[in-house]
Each structure stands twice: as structure tokens, then as C-alpha cells.
mmCIF file of C-alpha atoms in Angstrom:
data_model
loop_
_atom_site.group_PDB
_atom_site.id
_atom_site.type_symbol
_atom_site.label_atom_id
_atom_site.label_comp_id
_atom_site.label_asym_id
_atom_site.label_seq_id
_atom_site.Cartn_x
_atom_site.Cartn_y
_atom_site.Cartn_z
ATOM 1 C CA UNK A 1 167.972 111.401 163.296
ATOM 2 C CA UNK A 2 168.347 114.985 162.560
ATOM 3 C CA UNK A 3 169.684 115.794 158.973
ATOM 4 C CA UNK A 4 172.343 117.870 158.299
ATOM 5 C CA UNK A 5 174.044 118.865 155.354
ATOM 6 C CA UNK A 6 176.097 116.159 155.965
ATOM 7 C CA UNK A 7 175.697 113.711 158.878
ATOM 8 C CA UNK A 8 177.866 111.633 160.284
ATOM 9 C CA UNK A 9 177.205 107.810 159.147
ATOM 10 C CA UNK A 10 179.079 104.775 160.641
ATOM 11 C CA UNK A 11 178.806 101.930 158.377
ATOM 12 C CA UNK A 12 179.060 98.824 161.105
ATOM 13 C CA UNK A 13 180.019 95.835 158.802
ATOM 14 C CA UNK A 14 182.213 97.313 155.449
ATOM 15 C CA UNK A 15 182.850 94.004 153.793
ATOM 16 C CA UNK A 16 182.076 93.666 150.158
ATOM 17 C CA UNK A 17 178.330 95.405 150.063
ATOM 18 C CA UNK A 18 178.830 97.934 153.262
ATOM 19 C CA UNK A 19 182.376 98.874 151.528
ATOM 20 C CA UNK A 20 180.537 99.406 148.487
ATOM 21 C CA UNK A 21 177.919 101.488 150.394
ATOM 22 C CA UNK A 22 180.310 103.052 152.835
ATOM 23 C CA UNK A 23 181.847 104.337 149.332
ATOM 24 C CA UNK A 24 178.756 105.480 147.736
ATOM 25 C CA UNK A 25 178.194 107.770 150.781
ATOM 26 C CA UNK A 26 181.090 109.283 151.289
ATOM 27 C CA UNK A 27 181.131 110.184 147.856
ATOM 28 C CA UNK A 28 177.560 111.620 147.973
ATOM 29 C CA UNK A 29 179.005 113.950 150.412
ATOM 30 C CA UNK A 30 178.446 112.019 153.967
ATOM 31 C CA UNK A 31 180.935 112.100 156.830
ATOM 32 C CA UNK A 32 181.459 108.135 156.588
ATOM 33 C CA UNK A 33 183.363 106.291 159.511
ATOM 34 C CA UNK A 34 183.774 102.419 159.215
ATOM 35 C CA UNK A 35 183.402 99.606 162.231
ATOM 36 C CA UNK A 36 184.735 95.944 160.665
ATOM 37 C CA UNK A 37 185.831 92.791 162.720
ATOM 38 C CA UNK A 38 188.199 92.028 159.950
ATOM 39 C CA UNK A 39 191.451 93.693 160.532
ATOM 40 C CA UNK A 40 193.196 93.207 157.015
ATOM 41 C CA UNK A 41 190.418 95.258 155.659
ATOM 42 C CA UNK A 42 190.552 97.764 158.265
ATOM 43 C CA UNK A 43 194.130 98.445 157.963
ATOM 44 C CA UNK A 44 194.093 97.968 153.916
ATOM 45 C CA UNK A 45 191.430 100.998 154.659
ATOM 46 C CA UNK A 46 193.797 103.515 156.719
ATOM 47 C CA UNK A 47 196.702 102.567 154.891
ATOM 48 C CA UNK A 48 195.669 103.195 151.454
ATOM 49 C CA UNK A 49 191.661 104.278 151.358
ATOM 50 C CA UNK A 50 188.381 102.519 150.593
ATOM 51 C CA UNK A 51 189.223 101.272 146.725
ATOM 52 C CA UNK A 52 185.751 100.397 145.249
ATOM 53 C CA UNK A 53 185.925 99.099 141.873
ATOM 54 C CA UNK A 54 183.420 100.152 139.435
ATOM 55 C CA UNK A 55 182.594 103.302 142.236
ATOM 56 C CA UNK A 56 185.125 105.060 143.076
ATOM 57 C CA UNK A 57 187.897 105.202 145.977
ATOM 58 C CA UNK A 58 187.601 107.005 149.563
ATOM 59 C CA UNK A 59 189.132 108.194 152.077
ATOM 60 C CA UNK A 60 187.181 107.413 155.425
ATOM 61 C CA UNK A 61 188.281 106.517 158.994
ATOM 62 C CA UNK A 62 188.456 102.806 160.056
ATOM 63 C CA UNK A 63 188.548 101.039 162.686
ATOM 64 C CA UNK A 64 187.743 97.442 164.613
ATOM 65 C CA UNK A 65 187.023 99.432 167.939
ATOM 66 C CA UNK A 66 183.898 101.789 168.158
ATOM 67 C CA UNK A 67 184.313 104.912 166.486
ATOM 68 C CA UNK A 68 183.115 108.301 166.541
ATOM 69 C CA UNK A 69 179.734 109.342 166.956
ATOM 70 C CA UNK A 70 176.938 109.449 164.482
ATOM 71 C CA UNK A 71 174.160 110.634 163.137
ATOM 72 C CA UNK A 72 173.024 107.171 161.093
ATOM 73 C CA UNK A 73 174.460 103.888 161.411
ATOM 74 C CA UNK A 74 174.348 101.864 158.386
ATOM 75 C CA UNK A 75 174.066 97.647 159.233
ATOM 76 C CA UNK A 76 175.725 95.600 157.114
ATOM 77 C CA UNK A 77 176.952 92.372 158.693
ATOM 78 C CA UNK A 78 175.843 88.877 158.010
ATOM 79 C CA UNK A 79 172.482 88.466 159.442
ATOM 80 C CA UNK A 80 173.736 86.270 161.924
ATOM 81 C CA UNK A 81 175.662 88.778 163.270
ATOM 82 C CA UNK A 82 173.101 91.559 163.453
ATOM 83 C CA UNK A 83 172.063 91.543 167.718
ATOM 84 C CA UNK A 84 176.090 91.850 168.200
ATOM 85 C CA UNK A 85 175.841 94.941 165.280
ATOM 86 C CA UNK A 86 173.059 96.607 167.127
ATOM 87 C CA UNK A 87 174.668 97.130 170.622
ATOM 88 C CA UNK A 88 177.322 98.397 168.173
ATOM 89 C CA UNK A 89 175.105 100.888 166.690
ATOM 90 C CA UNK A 90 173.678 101.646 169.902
ATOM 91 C CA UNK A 91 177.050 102.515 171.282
ATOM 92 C CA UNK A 92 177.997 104.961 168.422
ATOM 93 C CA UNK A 93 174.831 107.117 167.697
ATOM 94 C CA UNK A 94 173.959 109.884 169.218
ATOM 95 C CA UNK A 95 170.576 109.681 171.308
ATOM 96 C CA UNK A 96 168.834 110.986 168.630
ATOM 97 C CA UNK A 97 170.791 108.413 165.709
ATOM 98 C CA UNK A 98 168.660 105.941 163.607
ATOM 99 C CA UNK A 99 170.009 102.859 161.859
ATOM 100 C CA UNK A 100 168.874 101.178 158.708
ATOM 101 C CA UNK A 101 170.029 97.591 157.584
ATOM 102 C CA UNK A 102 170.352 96.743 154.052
ATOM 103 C CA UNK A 103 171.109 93.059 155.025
ATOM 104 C CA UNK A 104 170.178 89.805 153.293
ATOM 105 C CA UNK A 105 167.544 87.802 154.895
ATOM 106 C CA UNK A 106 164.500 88.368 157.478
ATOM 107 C CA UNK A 107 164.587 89.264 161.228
ATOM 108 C CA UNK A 108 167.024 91.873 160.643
ATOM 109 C CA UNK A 109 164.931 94.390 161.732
ATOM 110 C CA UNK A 110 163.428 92.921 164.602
ATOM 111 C CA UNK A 111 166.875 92.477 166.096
ATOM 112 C CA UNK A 112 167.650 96.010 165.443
ATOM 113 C CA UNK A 113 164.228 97.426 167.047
ATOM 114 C CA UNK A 114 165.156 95.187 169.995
ATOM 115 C CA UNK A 115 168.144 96.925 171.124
ATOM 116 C CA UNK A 116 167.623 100.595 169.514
ATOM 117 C CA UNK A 117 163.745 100.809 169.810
ATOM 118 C CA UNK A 118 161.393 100.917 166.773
ATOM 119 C CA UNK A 119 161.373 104.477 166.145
ATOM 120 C CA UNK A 120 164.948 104.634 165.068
ATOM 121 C CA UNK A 121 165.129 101.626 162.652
ATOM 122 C CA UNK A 122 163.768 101.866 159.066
ATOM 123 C CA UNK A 123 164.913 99.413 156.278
ATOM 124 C CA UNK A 124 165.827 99.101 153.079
ATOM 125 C CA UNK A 125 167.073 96.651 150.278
ATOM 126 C CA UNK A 126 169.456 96.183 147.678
ATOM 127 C CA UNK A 127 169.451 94.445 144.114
ATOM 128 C CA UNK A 128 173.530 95.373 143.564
ATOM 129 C CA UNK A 129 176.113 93.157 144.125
ATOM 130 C CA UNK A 130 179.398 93.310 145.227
ATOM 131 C CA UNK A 131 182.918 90.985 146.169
ATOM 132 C CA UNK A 132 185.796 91.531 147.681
ATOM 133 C CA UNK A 133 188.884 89.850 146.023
ATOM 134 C CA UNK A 134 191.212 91.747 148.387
ATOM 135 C CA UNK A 135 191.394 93.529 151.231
ATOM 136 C CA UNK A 136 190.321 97.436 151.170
ATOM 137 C CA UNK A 137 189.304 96.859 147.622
ATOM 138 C CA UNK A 138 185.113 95.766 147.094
ATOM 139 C CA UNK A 139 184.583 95.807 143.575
ATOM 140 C CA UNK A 140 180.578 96.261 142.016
ATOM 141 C CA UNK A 141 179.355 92.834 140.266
ATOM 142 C CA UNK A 142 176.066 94.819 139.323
ATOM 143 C CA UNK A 143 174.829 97.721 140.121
ATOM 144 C CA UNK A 144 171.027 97.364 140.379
ATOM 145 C CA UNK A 145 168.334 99.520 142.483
ATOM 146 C CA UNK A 146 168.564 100.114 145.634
ATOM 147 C CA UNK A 147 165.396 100.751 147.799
ATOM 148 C CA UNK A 148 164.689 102.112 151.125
ATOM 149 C CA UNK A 149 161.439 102.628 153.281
ATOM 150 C CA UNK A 150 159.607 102.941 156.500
ATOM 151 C CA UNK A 151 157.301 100.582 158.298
ATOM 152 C CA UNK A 152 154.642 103.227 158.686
ATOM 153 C CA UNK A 153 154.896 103.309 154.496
ATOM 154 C CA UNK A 154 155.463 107.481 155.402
ATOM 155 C CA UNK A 155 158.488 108.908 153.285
ATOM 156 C CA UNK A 156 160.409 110.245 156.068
ATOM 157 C CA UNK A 157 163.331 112.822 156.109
ATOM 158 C CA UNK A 158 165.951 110.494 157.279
ATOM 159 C CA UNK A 159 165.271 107.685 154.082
ATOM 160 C CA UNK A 160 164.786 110.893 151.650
ATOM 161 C CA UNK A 161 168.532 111.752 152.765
ATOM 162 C CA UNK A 162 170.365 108.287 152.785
ATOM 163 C CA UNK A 163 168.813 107.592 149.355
ATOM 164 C CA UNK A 164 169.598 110.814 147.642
ATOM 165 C CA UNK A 165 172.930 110.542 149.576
ATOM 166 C CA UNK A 166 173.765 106.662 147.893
ATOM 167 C CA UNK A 167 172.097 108.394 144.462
ATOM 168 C CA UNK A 168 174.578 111.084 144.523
ATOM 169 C CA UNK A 169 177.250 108.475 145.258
ATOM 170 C CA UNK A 170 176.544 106.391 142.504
ATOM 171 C CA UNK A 171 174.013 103.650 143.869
ATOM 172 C CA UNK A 172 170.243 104.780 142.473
ATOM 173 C CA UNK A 173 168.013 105.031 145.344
ATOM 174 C CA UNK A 174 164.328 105.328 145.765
ATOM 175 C CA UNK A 175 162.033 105.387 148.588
ATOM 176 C CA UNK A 176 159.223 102.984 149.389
ATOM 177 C CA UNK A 177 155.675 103.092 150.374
ATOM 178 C CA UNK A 178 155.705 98.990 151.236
ATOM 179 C CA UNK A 179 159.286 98.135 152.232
ATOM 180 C CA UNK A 180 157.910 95.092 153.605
ATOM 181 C CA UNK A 181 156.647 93.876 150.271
ATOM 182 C CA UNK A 182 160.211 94.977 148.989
ATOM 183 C CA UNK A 183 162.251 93.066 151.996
ATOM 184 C CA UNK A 184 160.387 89.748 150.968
ATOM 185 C CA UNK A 185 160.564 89.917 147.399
ATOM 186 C CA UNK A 186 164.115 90.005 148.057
ATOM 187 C CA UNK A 187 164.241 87.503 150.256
ATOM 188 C CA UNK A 188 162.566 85.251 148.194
ATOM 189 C CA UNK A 189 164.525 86.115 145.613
ATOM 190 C CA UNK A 190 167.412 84.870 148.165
ATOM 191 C CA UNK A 191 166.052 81.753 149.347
ATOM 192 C CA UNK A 192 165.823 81.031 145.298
ATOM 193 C CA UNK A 193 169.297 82.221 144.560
ATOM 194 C CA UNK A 194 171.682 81.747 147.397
ATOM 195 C CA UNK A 195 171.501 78.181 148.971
ATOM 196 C CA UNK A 196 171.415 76.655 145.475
ATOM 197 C CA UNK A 197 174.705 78.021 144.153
ATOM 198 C CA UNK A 198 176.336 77.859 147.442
ATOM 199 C CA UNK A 199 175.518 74.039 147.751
ATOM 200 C CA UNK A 200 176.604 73.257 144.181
ATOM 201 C CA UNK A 201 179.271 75.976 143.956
ATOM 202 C CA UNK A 202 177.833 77.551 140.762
ATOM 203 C CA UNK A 203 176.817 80.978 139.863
ATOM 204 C CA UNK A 204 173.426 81.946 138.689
ATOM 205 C CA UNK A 205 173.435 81.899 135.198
ATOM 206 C CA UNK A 206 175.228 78.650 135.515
ATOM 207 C CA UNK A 207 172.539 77.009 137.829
ATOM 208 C CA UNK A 208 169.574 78.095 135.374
ATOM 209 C CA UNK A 209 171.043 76.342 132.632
ATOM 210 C CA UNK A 210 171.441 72.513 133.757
ATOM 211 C CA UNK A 211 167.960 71.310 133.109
ATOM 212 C CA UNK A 212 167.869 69.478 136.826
ATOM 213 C CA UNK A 213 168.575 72.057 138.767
ATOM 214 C CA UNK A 214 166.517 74.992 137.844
ATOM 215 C CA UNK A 215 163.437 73.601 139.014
ATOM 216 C CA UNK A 216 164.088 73.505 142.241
ATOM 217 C CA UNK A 217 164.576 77.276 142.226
ATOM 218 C CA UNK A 218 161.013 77.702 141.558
ATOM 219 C CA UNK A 219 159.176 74.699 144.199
ATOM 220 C CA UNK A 220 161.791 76.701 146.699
ATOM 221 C CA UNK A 221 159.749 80.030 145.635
ATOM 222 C CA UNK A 222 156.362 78.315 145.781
ATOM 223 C CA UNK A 223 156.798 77.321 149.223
ATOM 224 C CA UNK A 224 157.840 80.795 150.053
ATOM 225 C CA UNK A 225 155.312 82.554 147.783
ATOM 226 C CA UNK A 226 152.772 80.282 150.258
ATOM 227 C CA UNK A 227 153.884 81.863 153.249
ATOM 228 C CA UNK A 228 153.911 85.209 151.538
ATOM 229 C CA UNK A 229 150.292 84.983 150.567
ATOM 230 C CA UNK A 230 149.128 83.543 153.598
ATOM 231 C CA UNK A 231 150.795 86.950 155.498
ATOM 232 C CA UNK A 232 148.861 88.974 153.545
ATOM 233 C CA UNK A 233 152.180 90.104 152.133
ATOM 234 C CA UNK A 234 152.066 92.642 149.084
ATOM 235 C CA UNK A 235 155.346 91.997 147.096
ATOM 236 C CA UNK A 236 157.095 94.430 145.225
ATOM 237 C CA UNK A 237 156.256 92.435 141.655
ATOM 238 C CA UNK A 238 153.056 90.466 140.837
ATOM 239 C CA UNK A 239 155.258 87.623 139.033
ATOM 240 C CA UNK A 240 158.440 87.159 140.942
ATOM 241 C CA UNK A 241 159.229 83.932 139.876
ATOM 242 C CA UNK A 242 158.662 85.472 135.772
ATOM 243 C CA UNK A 243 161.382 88.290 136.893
ATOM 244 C CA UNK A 244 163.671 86.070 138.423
ATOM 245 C CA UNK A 245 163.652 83.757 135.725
ATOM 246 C CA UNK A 246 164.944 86.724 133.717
ATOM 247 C CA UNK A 247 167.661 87.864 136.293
ATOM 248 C CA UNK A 248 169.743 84.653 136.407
ATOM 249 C CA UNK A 249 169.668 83.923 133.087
ATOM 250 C CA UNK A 250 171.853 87.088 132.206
ATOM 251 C CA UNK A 251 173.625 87.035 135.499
ATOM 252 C CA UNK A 252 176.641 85.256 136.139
ATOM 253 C CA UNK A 253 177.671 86.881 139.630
ATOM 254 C CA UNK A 254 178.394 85.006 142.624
ATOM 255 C CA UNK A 255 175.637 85.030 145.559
ATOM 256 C CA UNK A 256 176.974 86.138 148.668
ATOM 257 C CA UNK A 257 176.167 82.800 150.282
ATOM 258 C CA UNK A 258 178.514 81.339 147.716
ATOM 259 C CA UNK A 259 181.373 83.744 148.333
ATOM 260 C CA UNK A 260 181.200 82.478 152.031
ATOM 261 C CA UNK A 261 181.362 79.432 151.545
ATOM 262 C CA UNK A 262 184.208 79.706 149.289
ATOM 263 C CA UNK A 263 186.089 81.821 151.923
ATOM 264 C CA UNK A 264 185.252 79.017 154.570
ATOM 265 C CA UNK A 265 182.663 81.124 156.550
ATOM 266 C CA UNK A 266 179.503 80.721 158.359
ATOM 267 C CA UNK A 267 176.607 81.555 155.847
ATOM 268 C CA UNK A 268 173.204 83.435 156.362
ATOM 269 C CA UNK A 269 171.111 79.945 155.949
ATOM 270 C CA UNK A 270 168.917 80.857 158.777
ATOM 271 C CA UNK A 271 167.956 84.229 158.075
ATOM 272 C CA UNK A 272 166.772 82.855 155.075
ATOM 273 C CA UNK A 273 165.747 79.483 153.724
ATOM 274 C CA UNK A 274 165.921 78.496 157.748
ATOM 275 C CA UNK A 275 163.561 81.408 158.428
ATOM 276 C CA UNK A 276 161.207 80.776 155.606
ATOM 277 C CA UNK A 277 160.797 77.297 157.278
ATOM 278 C CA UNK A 278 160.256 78.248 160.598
ATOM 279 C CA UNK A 279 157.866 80.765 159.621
ATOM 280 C CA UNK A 280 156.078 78.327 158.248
ATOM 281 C CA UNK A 281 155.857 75.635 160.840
ATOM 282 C CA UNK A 282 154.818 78.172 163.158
ATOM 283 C CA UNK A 283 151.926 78.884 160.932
ATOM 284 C CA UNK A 284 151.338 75.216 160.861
ATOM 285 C CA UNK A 285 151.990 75.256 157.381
ATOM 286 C CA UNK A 286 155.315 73.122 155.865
ATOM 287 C CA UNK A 287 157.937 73.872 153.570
ATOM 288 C CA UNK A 288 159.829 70.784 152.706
ATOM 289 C CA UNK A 289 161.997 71.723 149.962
ATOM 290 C CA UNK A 290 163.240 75.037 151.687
ATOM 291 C CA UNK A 291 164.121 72.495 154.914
ATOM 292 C CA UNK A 292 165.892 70.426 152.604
ATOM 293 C CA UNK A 293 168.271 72.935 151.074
ATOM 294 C CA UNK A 294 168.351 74.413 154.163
ATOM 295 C CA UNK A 295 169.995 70.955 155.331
ATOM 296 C CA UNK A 296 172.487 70.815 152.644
ATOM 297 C CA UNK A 297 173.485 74.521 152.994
ATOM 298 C CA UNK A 298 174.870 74.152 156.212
ATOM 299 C CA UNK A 299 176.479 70.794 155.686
ATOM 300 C CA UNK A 300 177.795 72.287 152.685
ATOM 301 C CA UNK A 301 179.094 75.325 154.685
ATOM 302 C CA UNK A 302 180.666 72.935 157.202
ATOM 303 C CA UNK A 303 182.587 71.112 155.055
ATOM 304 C CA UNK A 304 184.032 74.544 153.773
ATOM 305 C CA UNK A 305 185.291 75.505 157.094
ATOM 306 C CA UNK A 306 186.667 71.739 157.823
ATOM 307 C CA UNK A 307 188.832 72.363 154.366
ATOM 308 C CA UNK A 308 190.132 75.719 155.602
ATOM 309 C CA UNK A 309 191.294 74.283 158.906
ATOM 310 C CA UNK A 310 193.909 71.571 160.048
ATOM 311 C CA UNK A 311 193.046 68.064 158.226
ATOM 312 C CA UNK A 312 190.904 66.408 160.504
ATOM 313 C CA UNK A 313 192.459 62.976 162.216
ATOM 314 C CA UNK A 314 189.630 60.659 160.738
ATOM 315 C CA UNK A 315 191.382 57.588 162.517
ATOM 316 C CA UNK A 316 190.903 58.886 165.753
ATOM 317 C CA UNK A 317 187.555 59.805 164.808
ATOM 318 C CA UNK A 318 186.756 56.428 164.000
ATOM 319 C CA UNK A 319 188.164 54.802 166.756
ATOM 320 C CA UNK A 320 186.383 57.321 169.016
ATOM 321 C CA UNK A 321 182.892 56.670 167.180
ATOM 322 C CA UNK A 322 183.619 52.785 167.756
ATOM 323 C CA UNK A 323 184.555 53.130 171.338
ATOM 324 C CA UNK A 324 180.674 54.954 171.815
ATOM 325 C CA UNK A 325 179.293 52.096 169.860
ATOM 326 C CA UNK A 326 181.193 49.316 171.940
ATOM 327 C CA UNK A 327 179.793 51.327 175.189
ATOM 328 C CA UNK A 328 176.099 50.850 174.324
ATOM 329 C CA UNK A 329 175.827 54.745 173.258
ATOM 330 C CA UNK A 330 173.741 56.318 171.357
ATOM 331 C CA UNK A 331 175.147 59.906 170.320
ATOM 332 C CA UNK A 332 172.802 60.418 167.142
ATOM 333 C CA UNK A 333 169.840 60.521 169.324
ATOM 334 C CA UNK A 334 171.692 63.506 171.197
ATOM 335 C CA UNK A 335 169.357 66.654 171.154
#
């Protein structure tokens, strides 16, 4: 990525956080174009701007086709989503483009380096917090530090720009030595934060303070603090479980996980609680209490999509499940 005075970024994924950031840009002077699936929010866009709450509104071209061409593509899509993201960001830079992913969860980046190549991926990672109560219109829950980085711990051109670009815009922005010790103290952070409100349906400050569930915040971050350790990972704080006692106590804001499942979507589980648990199995090392939540968190996600759909006909389900039985099957045994 060759800097300009102001390159062309294509934010690929605007909802609530990449609006936010696709805001934050523009207004820190970058030619911003937006790439969404959802296409209430890309028309709200055209028709009447990017309306950020608590940031400001934009003007910026949107679309749910590939767009323009640019210098830096911004990833913001559910994790789940990022391999389909990349062969979009592929298809809109120019040969020379990077892409950086501000996304929840782990693997992100490898996905990204798989389709664009390593040398034009570097990371960051965001402590704001944004929702979207309408279309066109994010609105900032909190507006905490924002932190970008390379692998190679160098303080390249292209991260100097983007975070004096999202300072300028109104999201502070520093550069990192060790943005892997800053992508996992977020993500344990995450695997602390998200699952648990999303399964019970309550924000943070409201999870802290019933006496049986704010325990299980912290065995989910000694599992993951484990894994850390055993990586040789340096995290960005030597007490993250001290800080994050402090965070949700004075935050009420909704996790994105729990916005999801309130909208009757599929969640990030397995870019986060899922992935701490398969890392650790493959290290021959166990997290129980992460594969646990990680359980409920997608039955819990389930059951939000079931109640945004038709009612389910639970007789014919149950003569159906009786009819296996009666032939000798055994579906539960079914890989």
C-alpha cells in the first residue's frame, strides 16, 4: 500500500463497528467506499449518508456489489465471514492494496494472509463499541482505544496512516510493537465477555453483579490465560483479569455476540471461545469451561434464529422422531 494524501479505503463489512470506522475515516480525510451484504443499510447509506451517533455523519458511496478500487481495505465482518471478505478485498485493491481486520476473535488474520498473501495484511484491535438500532445509523456505546500493528512488531507507513487517519476522525489510535499480545488480550477479554451475556441475555455490568455468574468469567479466562502462557504469548496487560474486572463493572453496553443473538443471527462462537478450545486440544491441553459455554452459545444462538422464523410444527417433529425410534434408528449417534 502506497500512501497518499488520501487513499482510497473500502470498508468490506459497515455494520455497527465498520460503520463506525467507515465514519471515522472519512472524516479524517480518507476517500471511504462501503461493501455490506445488508441492503437496508446500504440503501439507508445512499439515500441519506452514513449517520454515526456520537461521531459524526458521512457521505460515502455504498454498495452490496464490489466497488471501486482501493488503496486499503478495511475487514469488518463477523469472523465467520472473513474467507468470503477476503476474495472481496482481493477483488477491490489495487495490486499493491493491503487490508487490516479489526474483527473480534482469532484466525482472522490467517484467513486474510491466505487469500491476499502475508505481506499485505497487518492487524489491529479495538476496545470501542458500537450498535446499530437502525439502518444507516451506528451509534458509539464507548469510545475506547483503538490499536493497530504489524506482525514483524516494525511501525510501518501504512498502520502510521490508518491510525492517524481514525485519530483525526475521532477514534484514538496508536500503533503497536506486539499486536499479537494486543489481539489476545482482546480476545480473552471476548471469550470472558461475549458468550456469557449472549447466553443469559444480560449486559456486562449486569452479569458482574449476580454473585453466580461472575465467576465463571474468570475460570473462562484461566483456561485461556493457560493457553496464552503456554504460547509464549506477551499480553498487552500483566493482570487482565484485574482490568477486566474494572471494565464491566462500569460498563453496561451490549457485547456484540449479544446484539446477534438478539437480531436472530449466527454469532462469532468459534472464532472465539470455540477457538480457544481447539487451540487447546491441539496442544493436548483442555479447556472445559470454555467448551461448555461454547455449547450453550450456539444452542442459545439457535434458539434465536428458530424465534425469528416460522413457528416450528413440534407435532410433526414428534411424530417424525417416533417414527426413527419405531424403525430401530439411532440419529443421535449421527456424526
Amino acid at each position: 500500500m502506497k500512501t497518499t494524501t488520501d487513499p482510497s479505503v473500502v470498508v468490506v463489512g459497515a455494520g455497527a463497528m465498520g460503520g463506525t470506522m467507515a465514519a471515522a475515516l472519512a472524516l479524517g480525510g480518507a476517500r471511504v467506499s462501503i461493501i455490506d451484504t445488508d441492503g437496508a443499510h446500504v440503501a439507508a447509506i445512499s439515500t441519506a449518508g452514513l449517520r454515526v451517533s456520537g461521531l459524526g455523519d458521512v457521505e460515502v458511496p455504498a454498495s452490496t456489489d464490489l466497488v471501486g478500487v482501493g488503496d486499503l481495505a478495511v475487514v469488518m465482518t463477523p469472523a465467520f465471514e472473513t474467507h468470503r471478505a477476503a476474495q472481496t478485498a482481493k477483488a477491490v485493491l489495487k495490486p499493491d492494496g493491503s487490508a487490516v481486520s479489526l474483527q473480534n476473535g482469532l484466525g482472522n488474520a490467517e484467513s486474510l494472509i491466505d487469500v491476499l498473501g502475508e505481506g499485505r495484511v497487518f492487524m489491529g484491535s479495538t476496545r470501542a463499541s458500537a450498535d446499530r438500532p437502525a439502518p444507516g445509523c451506528p451509534r458509539v456505546t464507548k469510545m475506547d482505544p483503538t490499536t493497530v500493528g504489524e506482525f514483524s512488531g516494525e511501525t510501518s507507513e501504512r498502520a502510521a496512516w490508518f491510525a492517524d487517519a481514525l485519530t483525526r476522525g475521532g477514534m484514538p489510535t496508536s500503533v503497536t510493537q506486539n499486536i499479537t499480545g494486543v489481539l489476545w488480550s482482546k480476545f480473552i477479554h471476548n471469550c470472558c465477555i461475549n458468550a456469557v451475556s449472549a447466553i443469559t441475555g444480560l449486559r456486562m455490568g449486569e452479569v458482574t453483579r449476580i454473585r453466580d455468574l461472575a465467576p465463571l468469567r474468570w475460570e473462562i479466562a484461566e483456561e485461556a490465560l493457560a493457553v496464552a502462557r503456554a504460547k509464549g504469548i506477551s499480553l498487552e496487560y500483566p493482570d487482565p483479569v484485574q482490568l477486566m474486572q474494572v471494565h464491566v463493572w462500569r460498563k453496561f453496553t451490549k457485547p456484540s455476540m449479544l446484539q446477534h443473538v438478539e437480531q436472530g443471527r449466527a454469532i462469532e462462537i468459534d472464532a472465539i471461545n470455540g477457538w480457544l478450545v481447539r487451540e487447546a486440544e491441539a496442544m493436548g491441553m483442555a479447556a472445559p469451561v470454555n467448551k461448555i459455554v461454547t455449547a450453550l452459545a450456539r444452542g442459545r444462538a439457535h434458539a434465536a434464529q428458530i424465534g425469528t422464523g416460522p413457528a416450528p410444527d413440534y407435532g410433526a417433529m414428534t411424530s417424525e422422531a417416533e417414527a426413527e425410534i419405531d424403525r430401530g434408528e439411532r440419529p443421535w449417534e449421527a456424526p
